[in-house]
Each structure stands twice: as C-alpha cells, then as structure tokens.
PDB file of C-alpha atoms in Angstrom:
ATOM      1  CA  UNK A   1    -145.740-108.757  89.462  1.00 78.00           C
ATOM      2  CA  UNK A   2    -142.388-109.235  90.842  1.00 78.00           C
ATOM      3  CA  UNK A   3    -141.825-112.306  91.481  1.00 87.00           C
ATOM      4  CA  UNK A   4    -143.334-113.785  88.531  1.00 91.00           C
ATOM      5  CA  UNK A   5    -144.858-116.361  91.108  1.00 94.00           C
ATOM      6  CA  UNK A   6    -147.641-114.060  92.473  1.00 93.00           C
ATOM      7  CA  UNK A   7    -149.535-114.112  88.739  1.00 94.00           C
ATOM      8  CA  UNK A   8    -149.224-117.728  88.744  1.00 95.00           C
ATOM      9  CA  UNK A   9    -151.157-118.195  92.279  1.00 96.00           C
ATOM     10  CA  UNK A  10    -153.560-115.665  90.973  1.00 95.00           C
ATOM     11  CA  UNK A  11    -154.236-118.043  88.083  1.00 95.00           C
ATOM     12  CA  UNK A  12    -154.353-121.044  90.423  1.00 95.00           C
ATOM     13  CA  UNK A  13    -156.828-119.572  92.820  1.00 96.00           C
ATOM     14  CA  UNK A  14    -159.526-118.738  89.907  1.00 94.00           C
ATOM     15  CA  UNK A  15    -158.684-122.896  88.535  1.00 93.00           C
ATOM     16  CA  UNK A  16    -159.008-124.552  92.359  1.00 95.00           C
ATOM     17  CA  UNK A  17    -161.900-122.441  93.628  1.00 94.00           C
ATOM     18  CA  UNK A  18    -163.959-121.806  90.083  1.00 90.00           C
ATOM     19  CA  UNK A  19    -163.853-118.143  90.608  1.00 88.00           C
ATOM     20  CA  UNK A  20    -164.663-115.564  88.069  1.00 85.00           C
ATOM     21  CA  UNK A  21    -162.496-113.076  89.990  1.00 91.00           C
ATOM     22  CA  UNK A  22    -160.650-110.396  86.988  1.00 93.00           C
ATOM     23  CA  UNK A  23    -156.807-110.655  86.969  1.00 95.00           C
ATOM     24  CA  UNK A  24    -154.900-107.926  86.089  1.00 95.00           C
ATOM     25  CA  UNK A  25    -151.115-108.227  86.287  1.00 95.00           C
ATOM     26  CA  UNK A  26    -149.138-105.074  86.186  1.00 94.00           C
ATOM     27  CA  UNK A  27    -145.889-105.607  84.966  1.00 93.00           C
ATOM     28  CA  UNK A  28    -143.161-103.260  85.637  1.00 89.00           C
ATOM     29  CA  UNK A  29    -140.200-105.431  84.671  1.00 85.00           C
ATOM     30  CA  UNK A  30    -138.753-107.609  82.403  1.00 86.00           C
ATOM     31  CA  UNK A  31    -139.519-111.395  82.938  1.00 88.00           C
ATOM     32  CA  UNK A  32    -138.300-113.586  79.962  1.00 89.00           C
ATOM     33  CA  UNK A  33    -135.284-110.944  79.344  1.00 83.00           C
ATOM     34  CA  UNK A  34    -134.556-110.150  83.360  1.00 80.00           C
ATOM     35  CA  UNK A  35    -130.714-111.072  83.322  1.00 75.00           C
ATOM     36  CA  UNK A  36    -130.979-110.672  87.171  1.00 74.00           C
ATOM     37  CA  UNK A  37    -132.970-113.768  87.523  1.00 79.00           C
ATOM     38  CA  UNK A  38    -130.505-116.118  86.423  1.00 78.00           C
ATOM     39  CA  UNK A  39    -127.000-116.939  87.554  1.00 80.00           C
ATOM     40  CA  UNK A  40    -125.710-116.551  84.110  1.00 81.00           C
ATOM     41  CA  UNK A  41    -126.536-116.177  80.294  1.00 83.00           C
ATOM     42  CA  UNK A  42    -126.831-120.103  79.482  1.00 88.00           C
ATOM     43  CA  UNK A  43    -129.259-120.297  82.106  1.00 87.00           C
ATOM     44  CA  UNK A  44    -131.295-117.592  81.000  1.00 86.00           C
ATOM     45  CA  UNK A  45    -131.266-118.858  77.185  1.00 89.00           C
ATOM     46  CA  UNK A  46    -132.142-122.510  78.514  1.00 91.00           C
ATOM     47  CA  UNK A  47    -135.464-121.140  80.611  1.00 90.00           C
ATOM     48  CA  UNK A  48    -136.272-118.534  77.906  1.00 91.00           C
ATOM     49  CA  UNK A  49    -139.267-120.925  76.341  1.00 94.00           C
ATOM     50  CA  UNK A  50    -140.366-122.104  79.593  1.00 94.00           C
ATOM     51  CA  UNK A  51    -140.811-118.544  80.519  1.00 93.00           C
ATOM     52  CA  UNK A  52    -142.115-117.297  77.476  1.00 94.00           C
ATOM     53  CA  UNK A  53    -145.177-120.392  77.946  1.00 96.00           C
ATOM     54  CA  UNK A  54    -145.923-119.346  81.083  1.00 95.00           C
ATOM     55  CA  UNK A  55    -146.242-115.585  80.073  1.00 95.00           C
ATOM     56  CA  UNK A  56    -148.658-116.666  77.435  1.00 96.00           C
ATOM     57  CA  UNK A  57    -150.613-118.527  80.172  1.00 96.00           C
ATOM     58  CA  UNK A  58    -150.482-115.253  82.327  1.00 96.00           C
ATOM     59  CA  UNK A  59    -152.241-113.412  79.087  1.00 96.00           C
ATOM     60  CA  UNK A  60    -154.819-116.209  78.689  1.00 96.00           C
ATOM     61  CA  UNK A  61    -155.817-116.021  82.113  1.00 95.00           C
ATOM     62  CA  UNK A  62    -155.744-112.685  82.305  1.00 95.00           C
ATOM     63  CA  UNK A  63    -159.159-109.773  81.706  1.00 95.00           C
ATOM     64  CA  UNK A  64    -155.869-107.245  80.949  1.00 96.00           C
ATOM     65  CA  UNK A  65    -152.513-106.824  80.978  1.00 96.00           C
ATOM     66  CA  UNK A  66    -150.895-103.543  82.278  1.00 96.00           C
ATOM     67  CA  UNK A  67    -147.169-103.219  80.946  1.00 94.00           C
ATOM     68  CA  UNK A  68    -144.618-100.690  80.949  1.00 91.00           C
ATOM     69  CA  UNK A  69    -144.411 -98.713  77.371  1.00 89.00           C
ATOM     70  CA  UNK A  70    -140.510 -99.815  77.783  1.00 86.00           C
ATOM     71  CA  UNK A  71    -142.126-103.749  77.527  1.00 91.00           C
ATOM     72  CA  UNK A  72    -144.506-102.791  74.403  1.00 93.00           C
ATOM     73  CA  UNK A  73    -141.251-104.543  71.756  1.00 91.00           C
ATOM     74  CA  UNK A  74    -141.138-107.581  73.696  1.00 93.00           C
ATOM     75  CA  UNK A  75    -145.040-108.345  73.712  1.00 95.00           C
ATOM     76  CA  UNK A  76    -145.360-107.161  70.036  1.00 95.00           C
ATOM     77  CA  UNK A  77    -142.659-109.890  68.884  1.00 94.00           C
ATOM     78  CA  UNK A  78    -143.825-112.441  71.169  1.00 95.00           C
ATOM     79  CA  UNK A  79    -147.906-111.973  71.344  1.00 95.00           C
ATOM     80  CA  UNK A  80    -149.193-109.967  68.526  1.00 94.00           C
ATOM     81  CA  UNK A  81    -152.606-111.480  68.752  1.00 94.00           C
ATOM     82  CA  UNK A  82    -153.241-110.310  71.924  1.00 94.00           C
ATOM     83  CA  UNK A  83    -152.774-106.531  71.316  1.00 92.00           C
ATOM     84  CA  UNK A  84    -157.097-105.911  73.050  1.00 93.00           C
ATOM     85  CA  UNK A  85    -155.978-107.431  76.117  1.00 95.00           C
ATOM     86  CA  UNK A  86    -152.380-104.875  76.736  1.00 96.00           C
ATOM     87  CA  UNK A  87    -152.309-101.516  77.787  1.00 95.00           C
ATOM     88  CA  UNK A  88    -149.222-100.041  78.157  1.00 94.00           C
ATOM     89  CA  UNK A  89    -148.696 -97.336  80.883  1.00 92.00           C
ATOM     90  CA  UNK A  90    -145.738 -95.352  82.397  1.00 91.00           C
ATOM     91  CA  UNK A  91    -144.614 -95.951  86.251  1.00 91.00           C
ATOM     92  CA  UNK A  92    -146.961 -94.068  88.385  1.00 92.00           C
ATOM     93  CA  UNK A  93    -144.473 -91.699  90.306  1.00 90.00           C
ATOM     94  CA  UNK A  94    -145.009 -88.367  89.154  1.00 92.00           C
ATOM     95  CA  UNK A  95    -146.112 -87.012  92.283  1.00 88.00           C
ATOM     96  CA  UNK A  96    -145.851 -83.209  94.042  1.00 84.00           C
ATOM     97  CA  UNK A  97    -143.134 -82.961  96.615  1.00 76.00           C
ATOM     98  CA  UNK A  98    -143.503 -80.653  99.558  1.00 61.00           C
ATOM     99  CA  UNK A  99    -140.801 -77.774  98.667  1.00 51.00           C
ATOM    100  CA  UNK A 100    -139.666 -78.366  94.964  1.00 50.00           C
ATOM    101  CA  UNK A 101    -137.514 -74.984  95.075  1.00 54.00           C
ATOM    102  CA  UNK A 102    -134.913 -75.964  98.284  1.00 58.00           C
ATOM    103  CA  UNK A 103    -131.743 -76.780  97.406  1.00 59.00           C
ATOM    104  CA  UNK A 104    -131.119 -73.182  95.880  1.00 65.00           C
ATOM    105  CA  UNK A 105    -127.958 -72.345  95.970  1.00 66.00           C
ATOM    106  CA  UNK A 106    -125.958 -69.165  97.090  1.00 66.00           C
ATOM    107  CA  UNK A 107    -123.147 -67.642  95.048  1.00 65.00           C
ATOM    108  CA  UNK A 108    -120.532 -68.757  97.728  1.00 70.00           C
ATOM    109  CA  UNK A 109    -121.674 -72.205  98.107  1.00 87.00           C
ATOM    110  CA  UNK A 110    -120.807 -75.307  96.527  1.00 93.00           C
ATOM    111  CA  UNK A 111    -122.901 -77.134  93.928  1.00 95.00           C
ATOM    112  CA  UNK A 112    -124.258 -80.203  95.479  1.00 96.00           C
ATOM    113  CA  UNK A 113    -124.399 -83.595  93.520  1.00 97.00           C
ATOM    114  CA  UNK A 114    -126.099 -86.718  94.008  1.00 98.00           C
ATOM    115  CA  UNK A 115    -126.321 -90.360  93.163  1.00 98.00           C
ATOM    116  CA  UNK A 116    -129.210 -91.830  95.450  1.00 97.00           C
ATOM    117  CA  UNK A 117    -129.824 -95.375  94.440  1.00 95.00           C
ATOM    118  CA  UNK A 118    -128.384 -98.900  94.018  1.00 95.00           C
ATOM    119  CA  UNK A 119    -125.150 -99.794  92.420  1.00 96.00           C
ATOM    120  CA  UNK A 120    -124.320-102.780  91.480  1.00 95.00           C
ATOM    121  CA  UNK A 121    -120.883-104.616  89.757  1.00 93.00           C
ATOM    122  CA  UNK A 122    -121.972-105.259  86.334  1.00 90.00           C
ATOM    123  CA  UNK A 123    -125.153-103.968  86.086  1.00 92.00           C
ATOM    124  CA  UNK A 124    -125.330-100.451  87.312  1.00 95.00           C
ATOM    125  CA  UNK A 125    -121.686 -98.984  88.250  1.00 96.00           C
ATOM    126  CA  UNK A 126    -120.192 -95.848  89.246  1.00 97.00           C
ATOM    127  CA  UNK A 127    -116.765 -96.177  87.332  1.00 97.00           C
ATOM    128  CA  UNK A 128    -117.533 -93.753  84.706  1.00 98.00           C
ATOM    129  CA  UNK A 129    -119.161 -90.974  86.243  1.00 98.00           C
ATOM    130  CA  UNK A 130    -116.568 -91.107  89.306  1.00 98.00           C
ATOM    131  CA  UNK A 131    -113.570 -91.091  86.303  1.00 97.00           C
ATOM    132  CA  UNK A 132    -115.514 -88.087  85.152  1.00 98.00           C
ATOM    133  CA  UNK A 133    -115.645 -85.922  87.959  1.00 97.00           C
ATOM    134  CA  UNK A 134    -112.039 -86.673  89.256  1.00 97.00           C
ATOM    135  CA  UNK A 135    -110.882 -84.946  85.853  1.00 96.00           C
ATOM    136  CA  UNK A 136    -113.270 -82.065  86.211  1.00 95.00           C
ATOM    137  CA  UNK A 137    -111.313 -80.584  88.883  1.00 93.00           C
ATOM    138  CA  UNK A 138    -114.577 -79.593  89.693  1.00 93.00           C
ATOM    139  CA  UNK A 139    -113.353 -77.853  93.130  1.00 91.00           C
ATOM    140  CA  UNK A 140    -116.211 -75.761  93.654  1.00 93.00           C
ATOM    141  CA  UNK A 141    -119.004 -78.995  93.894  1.00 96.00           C
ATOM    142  CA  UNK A 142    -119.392 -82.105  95.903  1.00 97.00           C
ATOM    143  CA  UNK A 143    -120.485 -85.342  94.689  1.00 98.00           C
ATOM    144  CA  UNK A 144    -122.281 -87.579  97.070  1.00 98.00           C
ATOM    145  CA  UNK A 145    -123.229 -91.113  97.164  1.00 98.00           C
ATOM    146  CA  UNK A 146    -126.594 -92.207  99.261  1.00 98.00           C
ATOM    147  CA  UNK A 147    -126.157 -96.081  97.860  1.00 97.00           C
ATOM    148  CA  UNK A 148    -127.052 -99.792  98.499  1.00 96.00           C
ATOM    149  CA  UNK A 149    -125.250-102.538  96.564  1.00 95.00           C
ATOM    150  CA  UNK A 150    -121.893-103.859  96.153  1.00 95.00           C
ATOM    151  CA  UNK A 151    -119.864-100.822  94.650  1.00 96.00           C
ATOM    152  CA  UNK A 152    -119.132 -99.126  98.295  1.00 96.00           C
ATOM    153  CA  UNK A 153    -115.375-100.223  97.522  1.00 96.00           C
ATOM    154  CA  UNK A 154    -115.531 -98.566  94.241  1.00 97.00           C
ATOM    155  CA  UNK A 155    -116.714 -95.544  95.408  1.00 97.00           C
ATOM    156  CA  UNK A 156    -114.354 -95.706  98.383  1.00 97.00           C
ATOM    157  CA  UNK A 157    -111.215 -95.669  96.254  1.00 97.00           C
ATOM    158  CA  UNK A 158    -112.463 -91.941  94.846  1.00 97.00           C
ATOM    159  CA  UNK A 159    -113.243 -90.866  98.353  1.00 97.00           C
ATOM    160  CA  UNK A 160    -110.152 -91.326  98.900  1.00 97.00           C
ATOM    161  CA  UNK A 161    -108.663 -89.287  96.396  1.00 96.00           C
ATOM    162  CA  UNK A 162    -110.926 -86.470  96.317  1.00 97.00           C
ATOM    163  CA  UNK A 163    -111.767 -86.412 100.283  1.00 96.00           C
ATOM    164  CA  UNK A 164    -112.976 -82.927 100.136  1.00 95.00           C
ATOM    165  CA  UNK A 165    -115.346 -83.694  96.399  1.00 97.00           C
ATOM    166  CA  UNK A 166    -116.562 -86.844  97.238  1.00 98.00           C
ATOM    167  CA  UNK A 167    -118.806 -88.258 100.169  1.00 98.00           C
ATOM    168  CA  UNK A 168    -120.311 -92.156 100.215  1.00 98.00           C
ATOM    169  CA  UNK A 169    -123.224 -91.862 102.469  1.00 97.00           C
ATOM    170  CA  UNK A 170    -123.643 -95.191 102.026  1.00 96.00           C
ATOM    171  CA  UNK A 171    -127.441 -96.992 102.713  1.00 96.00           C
ATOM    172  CA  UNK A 172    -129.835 -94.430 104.250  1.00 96.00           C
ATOM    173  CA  UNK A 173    -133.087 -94.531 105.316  1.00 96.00           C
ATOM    174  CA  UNK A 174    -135.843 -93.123 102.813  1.00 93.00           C
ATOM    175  CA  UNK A 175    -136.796 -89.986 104.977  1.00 93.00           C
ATOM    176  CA  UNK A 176    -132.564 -89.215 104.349  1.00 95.00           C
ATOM    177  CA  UNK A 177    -132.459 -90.047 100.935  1.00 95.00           C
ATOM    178  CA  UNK A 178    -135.385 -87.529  99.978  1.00 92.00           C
ATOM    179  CA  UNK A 179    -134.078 -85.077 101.784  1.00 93.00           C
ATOM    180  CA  UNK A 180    -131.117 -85.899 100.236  1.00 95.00           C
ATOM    181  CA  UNK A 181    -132.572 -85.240  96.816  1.00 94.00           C
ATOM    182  CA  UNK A 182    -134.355 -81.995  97.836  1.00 92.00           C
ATOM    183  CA  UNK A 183    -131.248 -80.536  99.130  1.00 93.00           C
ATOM    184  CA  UNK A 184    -129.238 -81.404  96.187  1.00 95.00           C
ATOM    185  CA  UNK A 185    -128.831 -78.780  92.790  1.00 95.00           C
ATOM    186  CA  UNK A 186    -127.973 -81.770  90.485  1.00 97.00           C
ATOM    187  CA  UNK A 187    -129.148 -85.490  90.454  1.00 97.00           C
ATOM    188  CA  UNK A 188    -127.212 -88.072  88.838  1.00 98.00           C
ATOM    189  CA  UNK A 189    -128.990 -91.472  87.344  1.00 98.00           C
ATOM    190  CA  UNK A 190    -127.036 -94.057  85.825  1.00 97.00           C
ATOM    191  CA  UNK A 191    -128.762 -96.815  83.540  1.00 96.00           C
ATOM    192  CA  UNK A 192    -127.880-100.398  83.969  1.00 93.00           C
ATOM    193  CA  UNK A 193    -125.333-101.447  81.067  1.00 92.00           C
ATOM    194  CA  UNK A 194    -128.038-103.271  78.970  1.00 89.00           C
ATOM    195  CA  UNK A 195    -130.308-100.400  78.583  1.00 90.00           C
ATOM    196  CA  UNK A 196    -133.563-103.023  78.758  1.00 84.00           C
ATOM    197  CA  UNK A 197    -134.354-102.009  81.964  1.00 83.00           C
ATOM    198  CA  UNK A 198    -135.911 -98.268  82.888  1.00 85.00           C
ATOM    199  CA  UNK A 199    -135.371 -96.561  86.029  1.00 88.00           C
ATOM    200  CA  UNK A 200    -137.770 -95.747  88.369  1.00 86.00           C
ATOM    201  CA  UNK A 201    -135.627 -93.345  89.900  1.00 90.00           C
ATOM    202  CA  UNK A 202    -136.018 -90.864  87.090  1.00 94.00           C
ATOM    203  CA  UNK A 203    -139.731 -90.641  87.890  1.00 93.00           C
ATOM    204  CA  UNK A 204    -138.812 -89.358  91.322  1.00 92.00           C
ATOM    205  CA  UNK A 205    -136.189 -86.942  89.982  1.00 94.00           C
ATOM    206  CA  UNK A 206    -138.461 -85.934  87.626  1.00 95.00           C
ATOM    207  CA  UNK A 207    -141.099 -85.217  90.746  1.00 93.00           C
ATOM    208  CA  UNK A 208    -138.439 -82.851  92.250  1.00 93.00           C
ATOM    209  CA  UNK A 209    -138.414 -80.722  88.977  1.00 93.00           C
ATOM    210  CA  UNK A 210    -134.071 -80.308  89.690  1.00 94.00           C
ATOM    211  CA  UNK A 211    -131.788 -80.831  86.735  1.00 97.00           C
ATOM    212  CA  UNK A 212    -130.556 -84.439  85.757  1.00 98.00           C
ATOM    213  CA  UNK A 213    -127.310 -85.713  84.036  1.00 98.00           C
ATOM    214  CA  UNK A 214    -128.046 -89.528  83.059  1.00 98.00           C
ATOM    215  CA  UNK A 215    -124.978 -92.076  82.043  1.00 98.00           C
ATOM    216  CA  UNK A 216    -125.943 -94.754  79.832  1.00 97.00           C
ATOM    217  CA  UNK A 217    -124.083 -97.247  78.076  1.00 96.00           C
ATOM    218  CA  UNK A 218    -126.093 -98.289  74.716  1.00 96.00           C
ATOM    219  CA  UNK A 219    -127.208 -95.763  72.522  1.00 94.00           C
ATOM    220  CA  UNK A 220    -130.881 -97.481  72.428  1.00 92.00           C
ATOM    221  CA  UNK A 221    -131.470 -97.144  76.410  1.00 94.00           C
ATOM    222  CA  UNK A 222    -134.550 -97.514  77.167  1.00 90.00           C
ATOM    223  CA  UNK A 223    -134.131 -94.482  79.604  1.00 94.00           C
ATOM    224  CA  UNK A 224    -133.449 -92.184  77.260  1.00 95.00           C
ATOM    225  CA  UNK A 225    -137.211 -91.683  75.504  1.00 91.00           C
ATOM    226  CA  UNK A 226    -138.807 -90.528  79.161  1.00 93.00           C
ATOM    227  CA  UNK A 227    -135.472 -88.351  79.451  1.00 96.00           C
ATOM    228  CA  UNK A 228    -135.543 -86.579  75.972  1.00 94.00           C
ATOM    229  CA  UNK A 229    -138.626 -84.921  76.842  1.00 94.00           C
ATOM    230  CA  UNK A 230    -137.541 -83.855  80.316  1.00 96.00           C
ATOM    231  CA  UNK A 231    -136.443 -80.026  79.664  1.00 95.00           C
ATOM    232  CA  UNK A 232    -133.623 -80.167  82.243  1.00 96.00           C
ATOM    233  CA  UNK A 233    -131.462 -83.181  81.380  1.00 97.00           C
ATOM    234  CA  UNK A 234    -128.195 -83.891  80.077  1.00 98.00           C
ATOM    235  CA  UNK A 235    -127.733 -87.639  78.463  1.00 98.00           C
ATOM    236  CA  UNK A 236    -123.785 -89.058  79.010  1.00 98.00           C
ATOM    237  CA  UNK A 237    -122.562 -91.729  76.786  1.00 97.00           C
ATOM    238  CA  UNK A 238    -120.511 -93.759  79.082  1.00 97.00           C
ATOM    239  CA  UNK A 239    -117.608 -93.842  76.275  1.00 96.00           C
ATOM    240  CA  UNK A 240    -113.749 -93.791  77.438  1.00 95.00           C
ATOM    241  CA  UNK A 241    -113.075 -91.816  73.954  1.00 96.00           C
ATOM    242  CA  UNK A 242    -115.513 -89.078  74.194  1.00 97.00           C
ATOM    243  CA  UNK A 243    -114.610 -88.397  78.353  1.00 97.00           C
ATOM    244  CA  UNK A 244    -113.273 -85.524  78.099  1.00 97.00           C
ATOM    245  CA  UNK A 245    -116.102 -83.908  75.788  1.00 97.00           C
ATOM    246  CA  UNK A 246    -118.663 -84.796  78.287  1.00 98.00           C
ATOM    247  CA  UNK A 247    -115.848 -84.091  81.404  1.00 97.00           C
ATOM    248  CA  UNK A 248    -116.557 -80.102  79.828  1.00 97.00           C
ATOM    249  CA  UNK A 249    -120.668 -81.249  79.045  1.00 97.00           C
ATOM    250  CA  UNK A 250    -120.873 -82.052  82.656  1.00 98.00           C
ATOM    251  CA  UNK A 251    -119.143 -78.972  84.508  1.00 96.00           C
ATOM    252  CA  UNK A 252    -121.045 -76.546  81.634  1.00 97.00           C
ATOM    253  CA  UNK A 253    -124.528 -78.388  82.575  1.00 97.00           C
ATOM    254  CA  UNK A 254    -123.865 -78.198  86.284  1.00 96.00           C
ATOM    255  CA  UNK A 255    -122.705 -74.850  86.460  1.00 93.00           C
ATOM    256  CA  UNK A 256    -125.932 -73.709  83.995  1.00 95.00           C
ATOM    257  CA  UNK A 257    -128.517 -75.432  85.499  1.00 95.00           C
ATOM    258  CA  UNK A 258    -127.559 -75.629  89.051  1.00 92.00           C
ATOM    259  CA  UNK A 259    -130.614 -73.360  90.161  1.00 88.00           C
ATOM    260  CA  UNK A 260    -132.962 -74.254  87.682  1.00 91.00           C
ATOM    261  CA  UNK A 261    -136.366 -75.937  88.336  1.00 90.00           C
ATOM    262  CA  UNK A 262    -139.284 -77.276  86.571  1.00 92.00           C
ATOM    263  CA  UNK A 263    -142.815 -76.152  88.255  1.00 91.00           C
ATOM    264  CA  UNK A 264    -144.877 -79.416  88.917  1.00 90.00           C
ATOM    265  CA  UNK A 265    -147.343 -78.356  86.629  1.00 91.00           C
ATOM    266  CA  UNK A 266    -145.449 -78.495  84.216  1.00 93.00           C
ATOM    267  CA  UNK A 267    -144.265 -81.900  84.671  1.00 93.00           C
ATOM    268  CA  UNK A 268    -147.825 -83.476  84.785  1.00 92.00           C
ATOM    269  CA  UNK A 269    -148.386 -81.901  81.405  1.00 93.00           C
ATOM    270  CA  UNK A 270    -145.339 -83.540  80.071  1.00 94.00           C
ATOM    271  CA  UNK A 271    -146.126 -87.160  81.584  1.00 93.00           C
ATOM    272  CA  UNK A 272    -149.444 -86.900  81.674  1.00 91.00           C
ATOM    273  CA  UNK A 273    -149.646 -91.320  82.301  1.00 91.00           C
ATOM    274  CA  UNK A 274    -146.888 -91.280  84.469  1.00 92.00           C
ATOM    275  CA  UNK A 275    -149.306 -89.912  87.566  1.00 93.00           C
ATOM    276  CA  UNK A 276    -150.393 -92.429  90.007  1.00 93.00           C
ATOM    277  CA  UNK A 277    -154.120 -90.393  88.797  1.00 93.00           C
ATOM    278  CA  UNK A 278    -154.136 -92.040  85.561  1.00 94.00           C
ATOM    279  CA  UNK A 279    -153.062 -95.607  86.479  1.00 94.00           C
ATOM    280  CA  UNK A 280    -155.925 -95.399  88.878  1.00 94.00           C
ATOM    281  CA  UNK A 281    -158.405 -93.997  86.689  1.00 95.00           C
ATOM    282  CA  UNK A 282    -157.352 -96.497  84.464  1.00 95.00           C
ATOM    283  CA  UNK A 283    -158.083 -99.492  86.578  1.00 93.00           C
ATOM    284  CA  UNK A 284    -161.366 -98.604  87.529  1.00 94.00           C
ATOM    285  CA  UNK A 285    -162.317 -98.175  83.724  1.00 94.00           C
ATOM    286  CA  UNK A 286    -160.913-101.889  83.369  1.00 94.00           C
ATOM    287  CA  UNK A 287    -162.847-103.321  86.383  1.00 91.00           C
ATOM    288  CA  UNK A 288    -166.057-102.160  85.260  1.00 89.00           C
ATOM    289  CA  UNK A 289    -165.680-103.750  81.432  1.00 81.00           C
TER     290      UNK A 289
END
C-alpha cells in the first residue's frame, strides 16, 4: 500500500459499484510519519490530521488490516479500538537461496565487504561506516558499494583514498547484486537516521545466513529487535566518540565471522512470520472469515 492512493481507490470501487468485495491493505511503511513524503517537516506536521482521517477511513473500510510489527506503536496510540481488525506480521522475505555456503573464503584471500542498497543524503548515508574502515587499516579486506541514490560522490571521495579497499559498483542489476551478496563474507546494512523505518534488506541478508554489521543512529531503531535475535550480527552506534571502539568491534567481527554461516533451517525457526509461507497462510485464513 505504497502509495497510500491505491487503498483509497479500493475503498472507492466497493462505494461506486456497491460491492461487498474484502479489502485488506498490507502496510509495509509508514504513512502519517513517512518523512519522505513531504518536502519538509512543516509540511508533514500540517498534513499529519488529514492523514491520520484518512487512515481511520482505510480501517473502517477495511475486513483487516495487515501491518508491520515495526507499525504496531503507531496504531496502538492512534486506533486502540480497532485492535480485532490488525494483525501485525513481519516482511515476507525469508526465503532459501540457491548456495548459502559460497563466498568461503581461503586463508590467502581478502575478506570481501558489502553495502548493496540505496543511499541517500540525509536519510541513509555512508559517512560513518566509510570513516570507519579508512581507520581500520583494514589492508587485508575490500569494501564494496553496489548502490542507487545520491551518495555516489560520497563514496567516490573514499575510493579515492583507499583505491585498492574500496570499490563503488554503483547501480547494478538484481541478478549482480545477489550475486554480489552470495559472493561476499560480510554484509553491511545501514538504518536510515530516524530509526522509524525497518529495512527490508536485512530480511534478504538474513536469507543468505552470512554475518551482518548494522550502523544505526538512535538507540531505539526499529532495526535493531529483528537484528538482536539474528546469531551473526554486530549492531554499530553511528557515534563520532565511540569510533574507534567499534573501528576494533568491526575488524574483530570481520575477521571472526568471516566464514561463518547460519543453515536456513535455522533461520525459519528464528522468524518463523517472516516467510512468505505464513503471510500466505495467513491471508487465506482471513478470506475465508
């Protein structure tokens, strides 16, 4: 339900044709909160109650609601009398990749790190981490960058100072990118600087079974409660006073982990609702009420 608009033309079909037809929006994202919708915070504050009325008209006219379990504080403040009609789930990307255990590395090779995602200025940027690794000295490892988004300049700036550590890739195509991943011994998410809003990237991290080290900026990120359960993650407070405590975190996590894996099995037992299985089985329990 992104944009907002589709649930809204749901809603108008059932009024303009008299239709009985169930509606069952499935929100992964923020709506009211999304700072990305608006060109700026006054704008935001200004729609907030128009928004919030036509969310409540979305849970009228609604059978159920699906919602993220990152959503669940929102629609507790806002709707508490409407607890029946909301069920909240987890993103539905758990799923079994082809060859889990490649990108096993050989004594006399170096450890390969990725970023594979957007970045974007004020919102999800690379400054940190890329600070970070140029004081690790971390010779024996390359960092690389498979990106879309407006931080290719950033990124460029450390390329050129560590040409040998660190390689943009820039925007790939998805086949590249997952191969990307599979190949790599350590995968690097960063959370945008708010913390509201949960990465779906994790999930397909996660899916690999391969070690993660995720930045994050507010110690409530929302990221962090799907990431304290994963077994083989490292959380980085993006704090200029503690860099050089995680600058020795980082190169003792990579260096640890860098062959490490997670059998799928084990991942389904862990996030059991995050499998595409359960959000289906889930529908079809709602459809039939």
């Amino acid at each position: 339900c992104m944009p907002f608009e589709s649930v809204l033309a749901s809603i108008k079909f059932n009024e303009e044709t008299n239709s009985n037809t169930k509606i069952i929006p499935y929100l992964f994202d923020q709506f009211v909160n999304n700072t990305t919708l608006h060109r700026g915070f006054l704008s935001k504050a200004m729609k907030k109650q128009r928004h919030l009325m036509l969310e409540n008209k979305m849970i009228l006219n609604s059978t159920y609601l699906l919602a993220m379990h990152s959503l669940t504080p929102h629609f507790e403040s806002e709707y508490p009398n409407y607890k029946s009609k909301i069920k909240y789930i987890e993103h539905p990307l758990i799923h079994e990749q082809t060859d889990q255990v490649s990108g096993i590395r050989e004594n006399n090779e170096v450890i390969k790190i990725s970023y594979v995602g957007g970045l974007y200025r004020n919102y999800v940027t690379p400054e940190y981490l890329l600070e970070l690794y140029k004081r690790s000295n971390f010779s024996n490892s390359i960092l690389n960058f498979y990106i879309v988004g407006n931080c290719s300049q950033i990124v460029n700036k450390f390329c050129k100072l560590l040409p040998d550590n660190i390689i943009n890739h820039g925007s790939v195509e998805k086949q590249i990118a997952n191969k990307a991943i599979e190949d790599s011994n350590i995968l690097i998410s960063i959370a945008e600087k708010d913390g509201i809003q949960l990465s779906s990237k994790i999930f397909e991290y996660i899916s690999y079974g391969k070690p993660i080290i995720h930045f994050h900026t507010v110690e409530n990120d929302v990221n962090l409660k799907i990431l304290e359960k994963y077994p083989l993650c490292l959380c980085i407070k993006q704090d200029s006073k503690m860099i050089e405590q995680n600058t020795n975190s980082f190169i003792e996590f990579c260096e640890r982990f860098t062959n490490t894996h997670i059998k799928f099995e084990e991942t389904t037992k862990i996030f059991s609702d995050a499998t595409p299985k359960f959000t289906a089985d889930l529908l079809l329990q709602l459809l039939k009420n």
